GROMACS .gro file of C-alpha atoms in nm:
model
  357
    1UNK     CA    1  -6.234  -5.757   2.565
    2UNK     CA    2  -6.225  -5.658   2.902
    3UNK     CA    3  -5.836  -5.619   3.059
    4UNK     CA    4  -5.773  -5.526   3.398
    5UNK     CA    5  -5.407  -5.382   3.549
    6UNK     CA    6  -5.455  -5.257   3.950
    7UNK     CA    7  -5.101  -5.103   3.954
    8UNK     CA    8  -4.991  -5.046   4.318
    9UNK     CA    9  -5.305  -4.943   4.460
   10UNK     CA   10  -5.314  -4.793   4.812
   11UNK     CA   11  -5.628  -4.682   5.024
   12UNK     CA   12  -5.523  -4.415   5.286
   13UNK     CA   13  -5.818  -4.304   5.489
   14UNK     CA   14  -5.823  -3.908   5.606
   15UNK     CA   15  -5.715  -4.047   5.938
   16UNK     CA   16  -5.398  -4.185   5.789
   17UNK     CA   17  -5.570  -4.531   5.840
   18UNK     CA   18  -5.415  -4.745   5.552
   19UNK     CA   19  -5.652  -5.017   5.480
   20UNK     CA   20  -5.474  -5.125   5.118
   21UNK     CA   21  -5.076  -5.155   5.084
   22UNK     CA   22  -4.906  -5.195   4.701
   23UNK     CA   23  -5.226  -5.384   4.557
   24UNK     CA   24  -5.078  -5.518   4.196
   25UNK     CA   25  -5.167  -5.754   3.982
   26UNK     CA   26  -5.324  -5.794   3.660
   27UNK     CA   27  -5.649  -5.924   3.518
   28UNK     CA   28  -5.670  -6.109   3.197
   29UNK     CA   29  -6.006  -6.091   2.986
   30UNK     CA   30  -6.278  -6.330   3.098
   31UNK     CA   31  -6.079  -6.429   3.404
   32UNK     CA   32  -6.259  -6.454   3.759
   33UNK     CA   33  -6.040  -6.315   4.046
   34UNK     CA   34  -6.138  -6.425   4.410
   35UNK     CA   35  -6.039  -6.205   4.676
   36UNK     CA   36  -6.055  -6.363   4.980
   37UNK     CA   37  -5.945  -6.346   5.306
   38UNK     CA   38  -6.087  -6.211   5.689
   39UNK     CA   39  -6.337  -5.923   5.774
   40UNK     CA   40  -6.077  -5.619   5.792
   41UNK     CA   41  -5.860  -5.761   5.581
   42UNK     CA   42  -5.883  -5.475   5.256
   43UNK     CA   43  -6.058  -5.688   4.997
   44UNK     CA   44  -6.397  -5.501   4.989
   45UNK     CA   45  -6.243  -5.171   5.021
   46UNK     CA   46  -5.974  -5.310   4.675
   47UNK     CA   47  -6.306  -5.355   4.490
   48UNK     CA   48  -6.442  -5.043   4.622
   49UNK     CA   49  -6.161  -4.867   4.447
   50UNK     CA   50  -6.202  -5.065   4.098
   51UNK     CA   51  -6.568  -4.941   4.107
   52UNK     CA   52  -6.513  -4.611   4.194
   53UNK     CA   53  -6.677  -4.569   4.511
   54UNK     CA   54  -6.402  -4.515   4.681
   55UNK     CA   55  -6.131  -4.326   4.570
   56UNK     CA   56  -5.733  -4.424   4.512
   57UNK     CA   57  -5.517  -4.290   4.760
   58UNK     CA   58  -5.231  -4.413   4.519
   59UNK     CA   59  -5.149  -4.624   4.206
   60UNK     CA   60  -5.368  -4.685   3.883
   61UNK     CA   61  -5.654  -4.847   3.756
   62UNK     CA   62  -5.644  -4.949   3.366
   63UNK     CA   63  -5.917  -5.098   3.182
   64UNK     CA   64  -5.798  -5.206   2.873
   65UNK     CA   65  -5.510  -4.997   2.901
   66UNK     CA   66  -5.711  -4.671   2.969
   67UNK     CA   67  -5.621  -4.535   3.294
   68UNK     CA   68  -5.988  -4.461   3.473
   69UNK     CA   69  -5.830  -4.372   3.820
   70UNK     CA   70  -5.991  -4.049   3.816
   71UNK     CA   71  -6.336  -4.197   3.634
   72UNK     CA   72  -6.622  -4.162   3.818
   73UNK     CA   73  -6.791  -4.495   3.870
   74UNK     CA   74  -7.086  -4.469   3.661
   75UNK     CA   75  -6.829  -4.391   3.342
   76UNK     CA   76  -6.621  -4.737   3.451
   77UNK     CA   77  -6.822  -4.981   3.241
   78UNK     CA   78  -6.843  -5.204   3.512
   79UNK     CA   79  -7.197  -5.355   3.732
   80UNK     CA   80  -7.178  -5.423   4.076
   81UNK     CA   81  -7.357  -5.726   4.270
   82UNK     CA   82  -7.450  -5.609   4.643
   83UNK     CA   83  -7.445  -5.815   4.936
   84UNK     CA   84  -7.783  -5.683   5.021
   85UNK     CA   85  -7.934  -5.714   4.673
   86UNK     CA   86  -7.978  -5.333   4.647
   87UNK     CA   87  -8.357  -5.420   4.460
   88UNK     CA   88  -8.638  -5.181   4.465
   89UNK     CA   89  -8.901  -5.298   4.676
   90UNK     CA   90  -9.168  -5.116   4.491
   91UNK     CA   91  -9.083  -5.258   4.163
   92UNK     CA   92  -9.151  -5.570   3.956
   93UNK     CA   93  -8.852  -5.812   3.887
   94UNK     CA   94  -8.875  -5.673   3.543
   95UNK     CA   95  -8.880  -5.336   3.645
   96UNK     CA   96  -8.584  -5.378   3.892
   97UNK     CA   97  -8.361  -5.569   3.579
   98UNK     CA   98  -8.449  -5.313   3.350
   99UNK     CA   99  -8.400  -4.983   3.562
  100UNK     CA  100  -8.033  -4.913   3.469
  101UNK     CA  101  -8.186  -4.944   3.063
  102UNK     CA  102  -8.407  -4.698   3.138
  103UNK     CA  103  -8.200  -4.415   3.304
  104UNK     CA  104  -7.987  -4.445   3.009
  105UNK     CA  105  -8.346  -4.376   2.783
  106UNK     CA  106  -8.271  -4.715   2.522
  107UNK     CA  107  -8.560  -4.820   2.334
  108UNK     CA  108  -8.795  -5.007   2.517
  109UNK     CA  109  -8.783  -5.286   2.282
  110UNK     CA  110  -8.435  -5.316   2.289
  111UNK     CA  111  -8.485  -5.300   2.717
  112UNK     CA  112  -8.754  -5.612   2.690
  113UNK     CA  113  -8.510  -5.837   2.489
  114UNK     CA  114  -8.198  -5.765   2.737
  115UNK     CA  115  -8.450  -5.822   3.012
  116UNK     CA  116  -8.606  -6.119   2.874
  117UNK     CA  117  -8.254  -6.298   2.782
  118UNK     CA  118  -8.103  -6.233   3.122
  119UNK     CA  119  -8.398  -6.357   3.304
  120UNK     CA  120  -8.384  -6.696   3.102
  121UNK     CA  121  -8.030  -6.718   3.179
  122UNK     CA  122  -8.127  -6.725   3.552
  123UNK     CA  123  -8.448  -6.910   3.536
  124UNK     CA  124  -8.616  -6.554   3.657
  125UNK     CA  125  -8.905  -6.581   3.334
  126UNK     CA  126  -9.162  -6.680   3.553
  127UNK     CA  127  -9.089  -6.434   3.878
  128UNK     CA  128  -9.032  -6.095   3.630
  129UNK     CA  129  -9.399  -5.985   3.752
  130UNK     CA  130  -9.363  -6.024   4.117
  131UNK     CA  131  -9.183  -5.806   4.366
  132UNK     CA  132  -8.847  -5.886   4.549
  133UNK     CA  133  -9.067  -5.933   4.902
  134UNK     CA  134  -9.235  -6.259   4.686
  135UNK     CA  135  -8.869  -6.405   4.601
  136UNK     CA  136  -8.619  -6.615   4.810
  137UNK     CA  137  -8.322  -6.486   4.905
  138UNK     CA  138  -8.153  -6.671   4.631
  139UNK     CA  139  -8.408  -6.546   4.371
  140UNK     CA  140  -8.312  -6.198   4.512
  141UNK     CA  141  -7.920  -6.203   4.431
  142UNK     CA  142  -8.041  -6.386   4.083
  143UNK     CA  143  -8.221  -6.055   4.033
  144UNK     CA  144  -7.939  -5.874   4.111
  145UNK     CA  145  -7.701  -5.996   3.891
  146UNK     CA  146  -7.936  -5.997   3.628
  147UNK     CA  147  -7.940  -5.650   3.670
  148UNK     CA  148  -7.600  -5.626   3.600
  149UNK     CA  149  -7.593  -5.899   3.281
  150UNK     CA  150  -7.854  -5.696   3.096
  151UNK     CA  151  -7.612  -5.378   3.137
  152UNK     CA  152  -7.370  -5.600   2.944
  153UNK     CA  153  -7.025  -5.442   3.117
  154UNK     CA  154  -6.695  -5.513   3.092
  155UNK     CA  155  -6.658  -5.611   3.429
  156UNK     CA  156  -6.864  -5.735   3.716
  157UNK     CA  157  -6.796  -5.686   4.050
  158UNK     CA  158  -6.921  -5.903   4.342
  159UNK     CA  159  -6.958  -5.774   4.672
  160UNK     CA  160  -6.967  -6.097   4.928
  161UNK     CA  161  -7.276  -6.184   4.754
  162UNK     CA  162  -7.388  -6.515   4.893
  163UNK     CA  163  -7.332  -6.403   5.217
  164UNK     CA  164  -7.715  -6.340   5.361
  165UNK     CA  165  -7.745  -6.667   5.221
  166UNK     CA  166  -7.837  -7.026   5.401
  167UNK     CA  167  -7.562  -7.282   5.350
  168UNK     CA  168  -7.783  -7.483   5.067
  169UNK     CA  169  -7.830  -7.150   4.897
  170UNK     CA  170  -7.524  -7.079   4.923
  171UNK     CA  171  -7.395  -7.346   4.720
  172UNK     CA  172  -7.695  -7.342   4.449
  173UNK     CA  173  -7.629  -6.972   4.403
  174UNK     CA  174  -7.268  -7.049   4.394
  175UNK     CA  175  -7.282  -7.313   4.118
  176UNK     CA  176  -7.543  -7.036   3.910
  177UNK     CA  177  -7.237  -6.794   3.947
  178UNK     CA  178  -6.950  -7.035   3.799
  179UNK     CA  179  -7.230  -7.141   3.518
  180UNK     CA  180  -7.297  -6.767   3.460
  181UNK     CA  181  -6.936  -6.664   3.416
  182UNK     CA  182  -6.900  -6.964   3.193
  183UNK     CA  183  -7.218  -6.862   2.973
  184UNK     CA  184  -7.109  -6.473   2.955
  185UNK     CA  185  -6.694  -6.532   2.937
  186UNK     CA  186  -6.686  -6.178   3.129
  187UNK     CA  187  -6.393  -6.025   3.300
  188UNK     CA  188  -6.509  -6.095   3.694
  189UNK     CA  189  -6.378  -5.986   4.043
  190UNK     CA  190  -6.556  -6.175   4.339
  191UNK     CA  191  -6.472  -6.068   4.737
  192UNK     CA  192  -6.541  -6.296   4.970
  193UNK     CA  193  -6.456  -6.463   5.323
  194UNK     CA  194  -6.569  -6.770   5.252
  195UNK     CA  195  -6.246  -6.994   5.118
  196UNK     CA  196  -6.475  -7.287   5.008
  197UNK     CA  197  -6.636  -7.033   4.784
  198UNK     CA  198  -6.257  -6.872   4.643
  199UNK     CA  199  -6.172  -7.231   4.603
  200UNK     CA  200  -6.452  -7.350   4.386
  201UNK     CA  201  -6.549  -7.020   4.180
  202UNK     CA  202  -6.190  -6.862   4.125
  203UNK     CA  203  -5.919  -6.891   3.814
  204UNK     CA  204  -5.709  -6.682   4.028
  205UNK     CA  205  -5.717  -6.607   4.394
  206UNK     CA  206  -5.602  -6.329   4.608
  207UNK     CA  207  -5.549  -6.413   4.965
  208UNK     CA  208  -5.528  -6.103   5.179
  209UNK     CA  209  -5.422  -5.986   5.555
  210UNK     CA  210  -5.494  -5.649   5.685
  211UNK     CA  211  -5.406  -5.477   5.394
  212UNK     CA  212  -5.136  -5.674   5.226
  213UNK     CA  213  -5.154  -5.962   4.968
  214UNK     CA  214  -5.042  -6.270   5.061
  215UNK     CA  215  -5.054  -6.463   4.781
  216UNK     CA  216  -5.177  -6.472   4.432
  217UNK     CA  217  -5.271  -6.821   4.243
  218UNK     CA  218  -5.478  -7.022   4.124
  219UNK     CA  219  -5.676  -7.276   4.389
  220UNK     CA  220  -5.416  -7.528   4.398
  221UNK     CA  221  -5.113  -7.322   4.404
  222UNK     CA  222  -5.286  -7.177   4.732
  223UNK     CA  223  -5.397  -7.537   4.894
  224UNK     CA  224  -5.054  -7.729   4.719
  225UNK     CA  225  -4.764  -7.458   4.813
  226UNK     CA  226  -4.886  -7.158   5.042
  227UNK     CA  227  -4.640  -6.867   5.080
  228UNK     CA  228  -4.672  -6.841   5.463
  229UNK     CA  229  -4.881  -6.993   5.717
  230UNK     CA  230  -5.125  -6.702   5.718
  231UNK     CA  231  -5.218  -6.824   5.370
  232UNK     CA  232  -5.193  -7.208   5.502
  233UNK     CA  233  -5.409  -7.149   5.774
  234UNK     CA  234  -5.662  -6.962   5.573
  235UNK     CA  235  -5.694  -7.162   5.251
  236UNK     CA  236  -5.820  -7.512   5.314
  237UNK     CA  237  -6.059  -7.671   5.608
  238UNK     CA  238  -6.070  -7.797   5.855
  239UNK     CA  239  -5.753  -7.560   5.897
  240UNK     CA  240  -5.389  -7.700   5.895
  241UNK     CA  241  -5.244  -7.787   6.196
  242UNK     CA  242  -4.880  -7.604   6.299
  243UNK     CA  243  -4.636  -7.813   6.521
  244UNK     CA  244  -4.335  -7.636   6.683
  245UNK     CA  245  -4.062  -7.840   6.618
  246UNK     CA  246  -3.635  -7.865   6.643
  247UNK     CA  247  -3.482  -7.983   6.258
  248UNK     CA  248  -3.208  -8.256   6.455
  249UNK     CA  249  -3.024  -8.512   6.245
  250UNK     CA  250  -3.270  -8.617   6.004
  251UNK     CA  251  -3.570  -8.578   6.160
  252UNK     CA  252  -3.819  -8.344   6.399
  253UNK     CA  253  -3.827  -8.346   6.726
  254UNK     CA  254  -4.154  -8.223   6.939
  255UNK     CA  255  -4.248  -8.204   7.262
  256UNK     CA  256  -4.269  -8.567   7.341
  257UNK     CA  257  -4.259  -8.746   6.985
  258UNK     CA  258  -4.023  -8.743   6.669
  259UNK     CA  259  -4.138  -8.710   6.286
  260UNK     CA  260  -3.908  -8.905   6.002
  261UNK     CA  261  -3.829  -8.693   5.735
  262UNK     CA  262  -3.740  -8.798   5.373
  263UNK     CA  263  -3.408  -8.740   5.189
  264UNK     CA  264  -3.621  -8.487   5.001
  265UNK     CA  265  -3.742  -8.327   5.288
  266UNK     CA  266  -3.388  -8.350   5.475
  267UNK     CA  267  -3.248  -8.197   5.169
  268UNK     CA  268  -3.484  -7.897   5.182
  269UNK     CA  269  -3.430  -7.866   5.559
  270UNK     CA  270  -3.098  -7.869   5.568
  271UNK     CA  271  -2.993  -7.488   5.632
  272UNK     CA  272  -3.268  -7.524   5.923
  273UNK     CA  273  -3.021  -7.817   6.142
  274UNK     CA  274  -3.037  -7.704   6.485
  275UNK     CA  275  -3.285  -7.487   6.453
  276UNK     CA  276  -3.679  -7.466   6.569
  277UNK     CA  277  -3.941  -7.403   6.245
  278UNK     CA  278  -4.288  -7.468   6.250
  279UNK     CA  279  -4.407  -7.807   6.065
  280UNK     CA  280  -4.741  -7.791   5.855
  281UNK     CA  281  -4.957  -8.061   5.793
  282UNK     CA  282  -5.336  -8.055   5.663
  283UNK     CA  283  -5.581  -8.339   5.859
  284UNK     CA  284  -5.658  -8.466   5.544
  285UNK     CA  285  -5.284  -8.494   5.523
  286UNK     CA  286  -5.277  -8.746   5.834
  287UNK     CA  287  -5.371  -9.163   5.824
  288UNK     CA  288  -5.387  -9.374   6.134
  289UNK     CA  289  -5.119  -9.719   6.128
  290UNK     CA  290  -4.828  -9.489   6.219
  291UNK     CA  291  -4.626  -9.448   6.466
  292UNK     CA  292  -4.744  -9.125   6.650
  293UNK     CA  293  -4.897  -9.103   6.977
  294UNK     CA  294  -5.242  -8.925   6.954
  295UNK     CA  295  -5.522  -8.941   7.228
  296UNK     CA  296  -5.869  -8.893   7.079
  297UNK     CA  297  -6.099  -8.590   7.214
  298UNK     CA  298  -6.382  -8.618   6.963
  299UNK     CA  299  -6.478  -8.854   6.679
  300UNK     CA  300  -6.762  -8.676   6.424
  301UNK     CA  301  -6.811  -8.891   6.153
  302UNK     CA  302  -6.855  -8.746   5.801
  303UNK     CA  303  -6.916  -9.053   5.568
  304UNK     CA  304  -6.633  -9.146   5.357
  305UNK     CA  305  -6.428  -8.994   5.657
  306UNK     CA  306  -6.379  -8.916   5.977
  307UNK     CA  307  -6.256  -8.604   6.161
  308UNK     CA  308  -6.116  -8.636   6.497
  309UNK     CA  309  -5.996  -8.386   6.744
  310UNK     CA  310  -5.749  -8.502   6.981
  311UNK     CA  311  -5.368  -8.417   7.167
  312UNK     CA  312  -5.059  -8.555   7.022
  313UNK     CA  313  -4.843  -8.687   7.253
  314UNK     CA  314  -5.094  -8.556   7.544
  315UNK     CA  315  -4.995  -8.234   7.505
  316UNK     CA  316  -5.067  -8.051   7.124
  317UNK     CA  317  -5.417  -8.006   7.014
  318UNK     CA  318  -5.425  -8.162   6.646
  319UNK     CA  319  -5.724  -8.242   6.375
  320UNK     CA  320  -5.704  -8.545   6.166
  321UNK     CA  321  -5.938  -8.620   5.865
  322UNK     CA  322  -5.855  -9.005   5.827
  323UNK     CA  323  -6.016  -9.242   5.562
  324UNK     CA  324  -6.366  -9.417   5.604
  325UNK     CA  325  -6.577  -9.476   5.911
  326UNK     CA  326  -6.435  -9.504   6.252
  327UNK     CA  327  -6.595  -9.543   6.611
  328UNK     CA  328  -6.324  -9.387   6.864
  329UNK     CA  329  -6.443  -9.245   7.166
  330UNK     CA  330  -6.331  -9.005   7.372
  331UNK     CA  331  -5.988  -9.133   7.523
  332UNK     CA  332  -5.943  -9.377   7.281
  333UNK     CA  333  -5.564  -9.396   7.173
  334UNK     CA  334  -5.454  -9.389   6.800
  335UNK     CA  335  -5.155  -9.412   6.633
  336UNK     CA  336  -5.117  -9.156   6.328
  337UNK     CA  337  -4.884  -9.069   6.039
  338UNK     CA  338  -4.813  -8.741   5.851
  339UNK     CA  339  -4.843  -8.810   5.474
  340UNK     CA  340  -4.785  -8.487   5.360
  341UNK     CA  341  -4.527  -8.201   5.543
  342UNK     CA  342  -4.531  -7.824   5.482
  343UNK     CA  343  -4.244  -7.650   5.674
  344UNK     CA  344  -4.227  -7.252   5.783
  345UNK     CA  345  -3.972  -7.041   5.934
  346UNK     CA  346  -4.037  -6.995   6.262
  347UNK     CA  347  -3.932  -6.586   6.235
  348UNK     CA  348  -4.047  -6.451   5.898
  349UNK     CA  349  -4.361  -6.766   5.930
  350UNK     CA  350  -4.270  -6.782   5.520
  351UNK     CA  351  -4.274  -7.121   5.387
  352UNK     CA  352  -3.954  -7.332   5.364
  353UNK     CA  353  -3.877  -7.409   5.000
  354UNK     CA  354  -3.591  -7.647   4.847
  355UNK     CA  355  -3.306  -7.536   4.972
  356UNK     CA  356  -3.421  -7.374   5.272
  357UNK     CA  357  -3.560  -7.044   5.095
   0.00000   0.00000   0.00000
């Protein structure tokens, strides 16, 4: 049972830099929380605090309704998986996994069997007598999360750990981390930049910007219904594209082309007549055989689709990911439609919700 509240947490630096504002939410057992969002952006200092390496200018941490603000991180209960691995070069794999074990002086047999059952979990049985300079990188972070597993905690903490990773790696490492949390059921929090890997790994994500969260939800609530366009932008790529646009009688008007609205959409816009908001649509959001104007820049073909950069209506940059195989070249004109339509308030940039709220 492993039950997380972070209750208003704020990181105030002694410079009176704040780098974490109102941090709250709650962690149910066995969960896996993403944080994501960019570099600067308060996630790695958020699970900084949880461990307990760095303190909590404000708030509470509870861990199974204990508070442990004031807990010093190696009373926490919790393991921590470094971006850099953190191994001891001049020990075996074995030695590295078992070092924790040993500080606390457990019975050596008790130390082999932890040892030996988190190595098969990771496919490590036949590396546990080399040294970390012997191993891949992705052998590495496997040794450093075994590390963790065979300290059995109540929660594990993930520090951008795929991050000194290559791209094929990445996504091998990243598929041994779902599987693991799967395997173990354990309370998880996992920071990252990377949206691809918040949208595959997470339960629950928490999208972040310089300090504040944006949004909390699980990987479709986050693609499907963003809060703002900080969050739309962020969560989903290629990125969405954002169109100025005047609501007029039914419909949008741009700079040189209109967009049809449905009564659903007209219905939800209609407190925004007369008025400029930003319109929100995803490439993969956009088909050709419509009616809008756009002049191709770039054609890169991906297989079952095709992403091409052009300028709608010669004068808006825009990124469409259309179905199957095409051949445009640069120049080439194509006529486009908007399947799906996210719209934002062009002040607060919050996103436009029945009714206009």
């Amino acid at each position: 049972m492993a039950e997380l509240s972070l209750q208003h947490l704020d990181k105030i630096y002694d410079n009176n830099v704040q780098a974490v504002y109102d941090f709250n939410m709650d962690v149910k057992d066995g969960e896996l929380i993403v944080l994501v969002g960019p570099s600067g952006c308060g996630k790695s200092t958020t699970l900084r605090m949880v461990a307990g390496l760095e303190d909590i200018s404000r708030g509470h941490l509870l861990l199974d309704g204990r508070d442990i603000t004031q807990k010093p991180a190696k009373d926490r209960d919790m393991a921590m998986v470094f971006q850099n691995y953190a191994l001891y070069g001049h020990m075996t794999v074995y030695e590295n996994m078992a070092f924790s074990l040993t500080l606390r002086k457990e019975d050596k047999n008790v130390i082999h069997k932890k040892v030996l059952a988190a190595a098969e979990i990771l496919d490590l049985t036949s590396q546990l007598n080399k040294k970390p300079a012997q191993l891949s990188g992705g052998q590495r972070q496997r040794v450093a999360m075994g590390r963790s597993i065979v300290r059995n905690p109540k929660v594990f903490l993930f520090d951008e750990p795929l991050s000194n990773l290559d791209a094929k790696l990445r996504g091998a490492t990243r598929r041994e981390i779902l599987l693991l949390h799967r395997r173990l059921g354990a309370t998880m929090l996992y920071v990252t930049h990377d949206q691809t890997e918040a949208l595959t790994l997470a339960d629950r994500i928490v999208c972040m910007s310089m300090g504040h969260v944006q949004q909390i939800g699980t990987p479709i609530e986050l693609y499907d219904k963003p809060n703002n366009q900080f969050v739309a932008g962020f969560i989903g790529l290629p990125p969405m594209n954002f169109l100025d646009v005047r609501v007029e009688k039914g419909m949008l008007r741009g700079a040189g082309y209109d967009v049809d609205l449905t009564e659903e959409e007209k219905h939800t816009l209609a407190a925004y007549e007369g008025k400029d908001i930003v319109l929100g649509v995803r490439p993969e959001d956009i088909d050709d055989g419509g009616t809008l104007p756009v002049e191709v820049h770039s054609n890169e073909n991906l297989g079952m689709n095709t992403l091409i950069h052009g300028s709608l209506a010669g004068r808006i940059t825009i990124t469409a990911k259309l179905r199957g195989w095409k051949d445009y070249r640069n120049g080439d004109a194509v006529k486009v439609r908007f399947n799906r339509k996210h719209f934002f308030d062009r002040e607060t940039t919050n996103a436009i919700r029945e009714g206009g709220q």
